[in-house]
Every structure is written in C-alpha cells, then in structure tokens.
C-alpha cells in the first residue's frame, strides 16, 4: 500500500472545513474507527461518491440510548456509511436499532 495510502486527521465536522479538506486531499475512501460518527463528513462523502467505512465499531447500551435522543440524525449518518464492521454482534445489533427510523 505504501504511497497509495495516506493517513490524515479530519477537521471539525463543519461543512466549510470539510469542503477544504475534501478538496485538498480528494480521498477515494474515508475509514473511521470505533465510535467516530460525524454526520456532515459522512453526508459530504456520500454526495461526492467517496467510500466510507466505520471499522472496529462499538456502541454501548448507554451510548445507544443517547443516540436514540437524536435518532433521525444518527440514522441518517449511519445510512451514509458504505460499510460498518462492529467489534461484536451486540454492537452490530445496537447500530441496527439506531439505523431503523
């Protein structure tokens, strides 16, 4: 992979910052880890046809309850993912519960 794979921290989840970031780096894929669910970047990547993945994803029961407070926003963000790989089946089940609007 070497020169074909670059690591870059993403700026704040604000459209103006993300536009500059996405224009500058022009990524083919955005891979986020564990609990990083940022609605704007996921939406903007989908609009630009950039593959997105949440890997090693985890979601506790307590966090799921918090996401349920803003379920439509969380569900929309999760729907923008191309791939979600959870740590455990229980995490996957909790993500499925949120992603059902």
GROMACS .gro file of C-alpha atoms in nm:
model
  101
    1UNK     CA    1   0.000   0.000   0.000
    2UNK     CA    2   0.272   0.247   0.100
    3UNK     CA    3   0.244   0.565  -0.106
    4UNK     CA    4  -0.114   0.483  -0.209
    5UNK     CA    5  -0.246   0.506   0.148
    6UNK     CA    6  -0.234   0.829   0.343
    7UNK     CA    7  -0.340   0.899   0.698
    8UNK     CA    8  -0.489   1.238   0.772
    9UNK     CA    9  -0.682   1.371   1.067
   10UNK     CA   10  -1.021   1.513   0.972
   11UNK     CA   11  -1.108   1.871   1.077
   12UNK     CA   12  -1.413   1.970   1.275
   13UNK     CA   13  -1.739   1.834   1.135
   14UNK     CA   14  -1.828   2.170   0.981
   15UNK     CA   15  -1.912   2.190   0.608
   16UNK     CA   16  -1.674   2.480   0.535
   17UNK     CA   17  -1.380   2.299   0.697
   18UNK     CA   18  -1.473   1.968   0.537
   19UNK     CA   19  -1.503   2.115   0.187
   20UNK     CA   20  -1.146   2.246   0.210
   21UNK     CA   21  -1.026   1.913   0.349
   22UNK     CA   22  -1.203   1.701   0.085
   23UNK     CA   23  -1.096   1.932  -0.200
   24UNK     CA   24  -0.734   1.929  -0.079
   25UNK     CA   25  -0.698   1.555  -0.019
   26UNK     CA   26  -0.951   1.418  -0.271
   27UNK     CA   27  -0.977   1.084  -0.088
   28UNK     CA   28  -1.103   0.767  -0.254
   29UNK     CA   29  -1.214   0.632   0.085
   30UNK     CA   30  -1.267   0.760   0.438
   31UNK     CA   31  -1.225   0.499   0.709
   32UNK     CA   32  -1.314   0.592   1.065
   33UNK     CA   33  -1.265   0.387   1.379
   34UNK     CA   34  -1.477   0.267   1.668
   35UNK     CA   35  -1.720   0.544   1.764
   36UNK     CA   36  -1.648   0.828   1.523
   37UNK     CA   37  -1.989   0.903   1.373
   38UNK     CA   38  -1.977   1.253   1.223
   39UNK     CA   39  -2.291   1.336   1.023
   40UNK     CA   40  -2.151   1.609   0.797
   41UNK     CA   41  -1.844   1.427   0.672
   42UNK     CA   42  -2.042   1.109   0.609
   43UNK     CA   43  -2.306   1.304   0.416
   44UNK     CA   44  -2.050   1.501   0.215
   45UNK     CA   45  -1.854   1.187   0.129
   46UNK     CA   46  -2.172   1.019   0.006
   47UNK     CA   47  -2.252   1.324  -0.211
   48UNK     CA   48  -1.901   1.308  -0.361
   49UNK     CA   49  -1.909   0.932  -0.414
   50UNK     CA   50  -1.634   0.869  -0.157
   51UNK     CA   51  -1.644   0.524   0.004
   52UNK     CA   52  -1.694   0.541   0.382
   53UNK     CA   53  -1.642   0.274   0.645
   54UNK     CA   54  -1.673   0.258   1.021
   55UNK     CA   55  -1.450  -0.026   1.136
   56UNK     CA   56  -1.399  -0.189   1.474
   57UNK     CA   57  -1.724  -0.012   1.560
   58UNK     CA   58  -1.854  -0.026   1.912
   59UNK     CA   59  -2.166   0.111   2.073
   60UNK     CA   60  -2.254   0.062   2.438
   61UNK     CA   61  -2.611   0.042   2.560
   62UNK     CA   62  -2.561   0.379   2.732
   63UNK     CA   63  -2.435   0.541   2.410
   64UNK     CA   64  -2.719   0.384   2.211
   65UNK     CA   65  -2.967   0.546   2.449
   66UNK     CA   66  -2.801   0.885   2.387
   67UNK     CA   67  -2.810   0.835   2.009
   68UNK     CA   68  -3.179   0.745   2.035
   69UNK     CA   69  -3.243   1.101   2.157
   70UNK     CA   70  -3.133   1.223   1.812
   71UNK     CA   71  -3.228   0.904   1.629
   72UNK     CA   72  -3.321   1.062   1.292
   73UNK     CA   73  -2.983   1.240   1.273
   74UNK     CA   74  -2.791   0.931   1.387
   75UNK     CA   75  -2.984   0.705   1.149
   76UNK     CA   76  -2.914   0.938   0.857
   77UNK     CA   77  -2.544   0.945   0.941
   78UNK     CA   78  -2.527   0.566   0.965
   79UNK     CA   79  -2.722   0.530   0.639
   80UNK     CA   80  -2.445   0.728   0.467
   81UNK     CA   81  -2.188   0.460   0.554
   82UNK     CA   82  -2.093   0.212   0.285
   83UNK     CA   83  -1.959  -0.037   0.539
   84UNK     CA   84  -1.988  -0.086   0.914
   85UNK     CA   85  -1.788  -0.361   1.083
   86UNK     CA   86  -1.871  -0.395   1.453
   87UNK     CA   87  -1.647  -0.540   1.722
   88UNK     CA   88  -1.919  -0.774   1.848
   89UNK     CA   89  -2.263  -0.892   1.738
   90UNK     CA   90  -2.413  -0.699   2.031
   91UNK     CA   91  -2.259  -0.377   1.895
   92UNK     CA   92  -2.394  -0.455   1.547
   93UNK     CA   93  -2.741  -0.510   1.693
   94UNK     CA   94  -2.732  -0.173   1.869
   95UNK     CA   95  -2.623   0.002   1.548
   96UNK     CA   96  -2.911  -0.169   1.364
   97UNK     CA   97  -3.156  -0.041   1.627
   98UNK     CA   98  -3.040   0.318   1.571
   99UNK     CA   99  -3.037   0.285   1.193
  100UNK     CA  100  -3.407   0.199   1.188
  101UNK     CA  101  -3.613   0.517   1.150
   0.00000   0.00000   0.00000
